[in-house]
Amino acid sequence: MENLTALSLKLGSLQRQERPYLQGLDSLLPKRPTFNHTNIPGTMVGFYSPDFIGDINVAGFHLHFLSDDKKVGGHVMEFTGKNFKVDMDKLTSYRFVLPETKDYDTVNLDKKYQYGKK
Ligand SMILES: [Zn+2]
């Protein structure tokens, strides 16, 4: 959504993590910092993933926001707005690129460390 004015906007973020990355999303997301803004122009970009995407991505809508002055941005948790211009595209493929690093090769991706996946 380009050229929108977010009348109210709640954004979420995560604190920068340091090695050895012992915390999973299960513990990071519930205590993540959130930021509330009002009357802020910017662009929202996102996608919709069906439920069958499973653990690869978030099912449903996933939106991020960046203000026109590029000083405010983050994961959209709630918003109201006006003057929306919505562009949509339908994708029929999903390319998934995995890192080729030792960190990735040894990371624990157990579901117990993923938010909402006990
Ligand atoms: Zn996000």
Coordinates of N, CA and C and ligand atoms in Angstrom, one line a residue:
M1 N 0.8 -1.2 0.0 CA 0.0 0.0 0.0 C 0.9 1.2 0.0
E2 N 0.9 1.9 -1.1 CA 1.7 3.1 -1.2 C 1.0 4.3 -0.8
N3 N 1.7 5.4 -0.5 CA 1.1 6.7 -0.2 C -0.1 6.6 0.7
L4 N 0.0 5.9 1.8 CA -1.1 5.9 2.8 C -0.7 6.8 3.9
T5 N -1.7 7.2 4.6 CA -1.5 8.0 5.9 C -2.0 7.1 7.0
A6 N -1.2 6.6 7.8 CA -1.6 5.7 8.9 C -2.1 6.7 10.0
L7 N -3.4 6.6 10.3 CA -4.0 7.4 11.3 C -3.5 6.9 12.7
S8 N -3.5 5.6 12.8 CA -2.9 5.0 14.0 C -2.1 3.8 13.6
L9 N -1.0 3.6 14.2 CA -0.1 2.5 13.8 C 0.6 1.9 15.0
K10 N 0.5 0.6 15.2 CA 1.3 0.0 16.2 C 2.3 -1.0 15.5
L11 N 3.6 -0.7 15.7 CA 4.6 -1.5 15.1 C 5.4 -2.3 16.2
G12 N 5.8 -3.4 15.8 CA 6.6 -4.3 16.6 C 8.0 -4.5 16.0
S13 N 9.0 -4.8 16.9 CA 10.3 -5.0 16.4 C 10.9 -6.0 17.4
L14 N 12.2 -6.3 17.2 CA 12.9 -7.2 18.1 C 14.2 -6.5 18.4
Q15 N 14.7 -6.7 19.7 CA 16.0 -6.2 20.1 C 17.1 -6.9 19.3
R16 N 18.1 -6.2 19.0 CA 19.3 -6.9 18.3 C 19.8 -8.0 19.1
Q17 N 20.0 -9.2 18.5 CA 20.5 -10.4 19.2 C 22.0 -10.5 19.0
E18 N 22.6 -11.1 20.0 CA 24.0 -11.4 19.9 C 24.3 -12.9 20.0
R19 N 25.4 -13.3 19.4 CA 25.7 -14.7 19.5 C 25.8 -15.1 21.0
P20 N 25.5 -16.3 21.4 CA 25.1 -17.5 20.5 C 23.7 -17.6 20.2
Y21 N 22.9 -16.6 20.3 CA 21.4 -16.6 19.9 C 20.7 -17.7 20.6
L22 N 20.7 -17.7 21.9 CA 20.0 -18.7 22.7 C 18.5 -18.6 22.8
Q23 N 18.0 -17.4 22.5 CA 16.5 -17.2 22.6 C 15.9 -17.4 21.3
G24 N 14.7 -18.1 21.3 CA 13.9 -18.3 20.1 C 12.8 -17.3 20.1
L25 N 12.0 -17.3 19.0 CA 10.8 -16.4 18.9 C 9.8 -16.7 20.0
D26 N 9.8 -17.9 20.6 CA 8.9 -18.2 21.7 C 9.1 -17.2 22.9
S27 N 10.3 -16.8 23.1 CA 10.6 -16.0 24.3 C 10.8 -14.5 23.8
L28 N 11.2 -14.3 22.6 CA 11.5 -12.9 22.1 C 10.2 -12.1 21.8
L29 N 9.2 -12.8 21.1 CA 8.0 -12.1 20.6 C 7.1 -11.6 21.7
P30 N 6.9 -12.3 22.8 CA 6.0 -11.8 23.8 C 6.5 -10.6 24.5
K31 N 7.9 -10.4 24.5 CA 8.4 -9.2 25.2 C 9.0 -8.2 24.2
R32 N 8.7 -8.3 23.0 CA 9.3 -7.4 22.0 C 8.8 -5.9 22.2
P33 N 9.6 -5.0 21.9 CA 9.2 -3.6 22.0 C 8.1 -3.2 20.9
T34 N 7.2 -2.4 21.3 CA 6.2 -2.0 20.3 C 6.2 -0.4 20.3
F35 N 5.8 0.2 19.2 CA 5.8 1.6 19.1 C 4.5 2.1 18.5
N36 N 3.9 3.1 19.1 CA 2.6 3.6 18.6 C 2.9 4.9 17.9
H37 N 2.3 5.1 16.7 CA 2.4 6.4 16.0 C 1.0 6.8 15.5
T38 N 0.9 8.1 15.2 CA -0.3 8.6 14.6 C 0.0 9.5 13.4
N39 N -0.9 9.6 12.5 CA -0.8 10.5 11.3 C 0.5 10.5 10.7
I40 N 0.9 9.3 10.2 CA 2.3 9.2 9.6 C 2.2 8.7 8.2
P41 N 2.7 9.4 7.2 CA 2.6 8.9 5.8 C 3.7 7.9 5.5
G42 N 3.4 6.9 4.7 CA 4.4 6.0 4.4 C 3.9 4.9 3.4
T43 N 4.6 3.8 3.4 CA 4.3 2.7 2.5 C 4.2 1.4 3.4
M44 N 3.2 0.6 3.1 CA 3.1 -0.7 3.7 C 3.3 -1.8 2.7
V45 N 4.1 -2.8 3.0 CA 4.3 -3.8 2.1 C 4.1 -5.2 2.8
G46 N 3.5 -6.1 2.1 CA 3.2 -7.4 2.8 C 2.8 -8.4 1.9
F47 N 2.4 -9.5 2.4 CA 1.9 -10.7 1.7 C 1.0 -11.5 2.5
Y48 N 0.2 -12.3 1.7 CA -0.7 -13.2 2.4 C -0.2 -14.6 2.1
S49 N -0.1 -15.4 3.1 CA 0.3 -16.8 2.9 C -0.8 -17.7 3.4
P50 N -1.2 -18.7 2.7 CA -2.2 -19.6 3.1 C -1.7 -20.5 4.3
D51 N -2.7 -21.1 5.0 CA -2.3 -21.9 6.1 C -1.3 -23.0 5.8
F52 N -1.4 -23.6 4.6 CA -0.6 -24.7 4.3 C 0.9 -24.4 4.1
I53 N 1.2 -23.1 4.2 CA 2.6 -22.7 4.2 C 3.3 -23.2 5.4
G54 N 2.5 -23.4 6.5 CA 3.0 -24.1 7.7 C 4.1 -23.3 8.4
D55 N 5.2 -23.9 8.7 CA 6.2 -23.2 9.5 C 7.2 -22.4 8.7
I56 N 7.1 -22.4 7.4 CA 8.0 -21.6 6.5 C 7.8 -20.1 6.7
N57 N 6.5 -19.7 6.9 CA 6.2 -18.3 7.0 C 4.9 -18.2 7.9
V58 N 4.6 -16.9 8.2 CA 3.4 -16.7 8.9 C 2.2 -16.8 8.1
A59 N 1.2 -17.6 8.5 CA 0.0 -17.8 7.8 C -0.9 -16.5 7.9
G60 N -1.6 -16.2 6.9 CA -2.4 -15.0 6.9 C -1.6 -13.8 6.3
F61 N -2.1 -12.6 6.7 CA -1.5 -11.4 6.2 C -0.3 -11.0 7.1
H62 N 0.8 -10.6 6.5 CA 2.0 -10.1 7.2 C 2.5 -8.8 6.5
L63 N 2.4 -7.7 7.3 CA 2.7 -6.4 6.7 C 3.8 -5.7 7.5
H64 N 4.6 -5.0 6.7 CA 5.6 -4.1 7.3 C 5.4 -2.7 6.8
F65 N 5.8 -1.7 7.6 CA 5.6 -0.3 7.3 C 6.9 0.5 7.3
L66 N 7.0 1.4 6.4 CA 8.1 2.3 6.3 C 7.6 3.7 6.1
S67 N 7.9 4.7 6.9 CA 7.4 6.0 6.8 C 8.1 6.7 5.6
D68 N 7.5 7.7 5.0 CA 8.1 8.4 3.9 C 9.4 9.0 4.2
D69 N 9.6 9.5 5.5 CA 10.9 10.0 5.8 C 11.9 9.0 6.2
K70 N 11.5 7.7 6.2 CA 12.3 6.5 6.5 C 12.9 6.5 7.9
K71 N 12.2 7.2 8.8 CA 12.6 7.3 10.2 C 11.8 6.3 11.1
V72 N 10.7 5.8 10.6 CA 9.8 4.9 11.3 C 9.6 3.7 10.5
G73 N 9.7 2.5 11.0 CA 9.4 1.3 10.3 C 9.3 0.1 11.2
G74 N 8.7 -1.0 10.8 CA 8.6 -2.2 11.6 C 7.5 -3.1 11.1
H75 N 7.3 -4.1 11.9 CA 6.2 -5.1 11.7 C 4.9 -4.5 12.1
V76 N 3.9 -4.5 11.2 CA 2.6 -3.9 11.5 C 1.8 -4.9 12.4
M77 N 1.4 -4.4 13.6 CA 0.6 -5.2 14.5 C -0.8 -4.7 14.4
E78 N -1.1 -3.4 14.3 CA -2.4 -2.8 14.1 C -2.3 -1.5 13.3
F79 N -3.3 -1.2 12.6 CA -3.3 0.1 11.9 C -4.7 0.5 11.5
T80 N -4.9 1.8 11.4 CA -6.1 2.4 10.7 C -5.5 3.5 9.8
G81 N -6.1 3.8 8.7 CA -5.5 4.7 7.8 C -6.5 5.3 6.8
K82 N -6.0 6.1 5.9 CA -6.8 6.6 4.8 C -5.9 6.8 3.6
N83 N -6.6 7.1 2.5 CA -5.9 7.4 1.2 C -5.0 6.2 0.8
F84 N -5.5 5.0 0.8 CA -4.8 3.8 0.5 C -4.7 3.7 -1.0
K85 N -3.6 3.3 -1.6 CA -3.5 2.8 -2.9 C -2.9 1.4 -2.8
V86 N -3.7 0.5 -3.2 CA -3.3 -0.9 -3.0 C -3.0 -1.6 -4.4
D87 N -1.8 -2.1 -4.5 CA -1.4 -2.9 -5.6 C -1.2 -4.3 -5.2
M88 N -1.7 -5.3 -6.0 CA -1.7 -6.7 -5.6 C -1.1 -7.5 -6.7
D89 N -0.5 -8.6 -6.4 CA 0.1 -9.5 -7.3 C -0.1 -10.9 -6.8
K90 N -0.4 -11.8 -7.7 CA -0.6 -13.2 -7.2 C 0.6 -14.0 -7.7
L91 N 1.2 -14.7 -6.7 CA 2.4 -15.5 -7.0 C 2.0 -17.0 -7.0
T92 N 2.5 -17.7 -7.9 CA 2.2 -19.1 -8.0 C 3.4 -20.0 -7.7
S93 N 4.5 -19.4 -7.2 CA 5.7 -20.1 -6.8 C 6.3 -19.5 -5.6
Y94 N 7.1 -20.2 -4.9 CA 7.7 -19.7 -3.7 C 9.1 -20.2 -3.7
R95 N 10.1 -19.2 -3.8 CA 11.5 -19.6 -3.8 C 12.0 -19.4 -2.4
F96 N 12.7 -20.5 -1.9 CA 13.2 -20.5 -0.6 C 14.7 -20.7 -0.6
V97 N 15.5 -19.7 -0.2 CA 16.9 -19.8 -0.2 C 17.4 -20.0 1.2
L98 N 18.2 -21.0 1.4 CA 18.7 -21.3 2.7 C 20.2 -20.8 2.8
P99 N 20.6 -20.3 4.0 CA 21.9 -19.8 4.2 C 22.9 -21.0 4.1
E100 N 24.1 -20.7 3.6 CA 25.2 -21.7 3.6 C 26.2 -21.3 4.6
T101 N 25.8 -21.3 5.9 CA 26.7 -20.9 7.0 C 26.8 -22.0 8.1
K102 N 27.8 -21.9 8.9 CA 27.9 -22.9 10.0 C 26.8 -22.6 11.0
D103 N 26.5 -21.3 11.2 CA 25.4 -20.9 12.2 C 24.1 -21.6 11.7
Y104 N 23.8 -21.5 10.5 CA 22.6 -22.1 10.0 C 22.6 -23.6 10.1
D105 N 23.8 -24.2 9.8 CA 23.9 -25.7 9.8 C 23.7 -26.2 11.2
T106 N 24.0 -25.4 12.2 CA 24.0 -25.9 13.6 C 22.9 -25.3 14.5
V107 N 22.0 -24.5 13.9 CA 21.0 -23.8 14.6 C 19.9 -24.9 15.0
N108 N 19.3 -24.6 16.2 CA 18.2 -25.5 16.7 C 16.9 -24.9 16.3
L109 N 16.2 -25.5 15.3 CA 15.0 -25.0 14.8 C 13.8 -25.8 15.4
D110 N 14.0 -26.4 16.5 CA 13.0 -27.1 17.2 C 11.7 -26.2 17.4
K111 N 10.5 -26.8 17.2 CA 9.3 -26.1 17.3 C 9.1 -25.4 18.7
K112 N 9.8 -25.9 19.7 CA 9.6 -25.3 21.0 C 10.2 -23.9 21.1
Y113 N 11.1 -23.5 20.1 CA 11.6 -22.2 20.1 C 10.9 -21.3 19.2
Q114 N 9.8 -21.7 18.6 CA 9.1 -20.9 17.6 C 7.8 -20.4 18.3
Y115 N 7.5 -19.2 18.0 CA 6.4 -18.5 18.7 C 5.0 -19.2 18.3
G116 N 4.3 -19.6 19.3 CA 3.0 -20.2 19.0 C 3.0 -21.7 18.5
K117 N 4.2 -22.3 18.6 CA 4.3 -23.7 18.0 C 4.8 -24.7 19.0
K118 N 4.1 -24.7 20.1 CA 4.5 -25.7 21.2 C 4.1 -27.1 20.8
Ligands
ZN1 ZN 7.1 -8.9 10.2

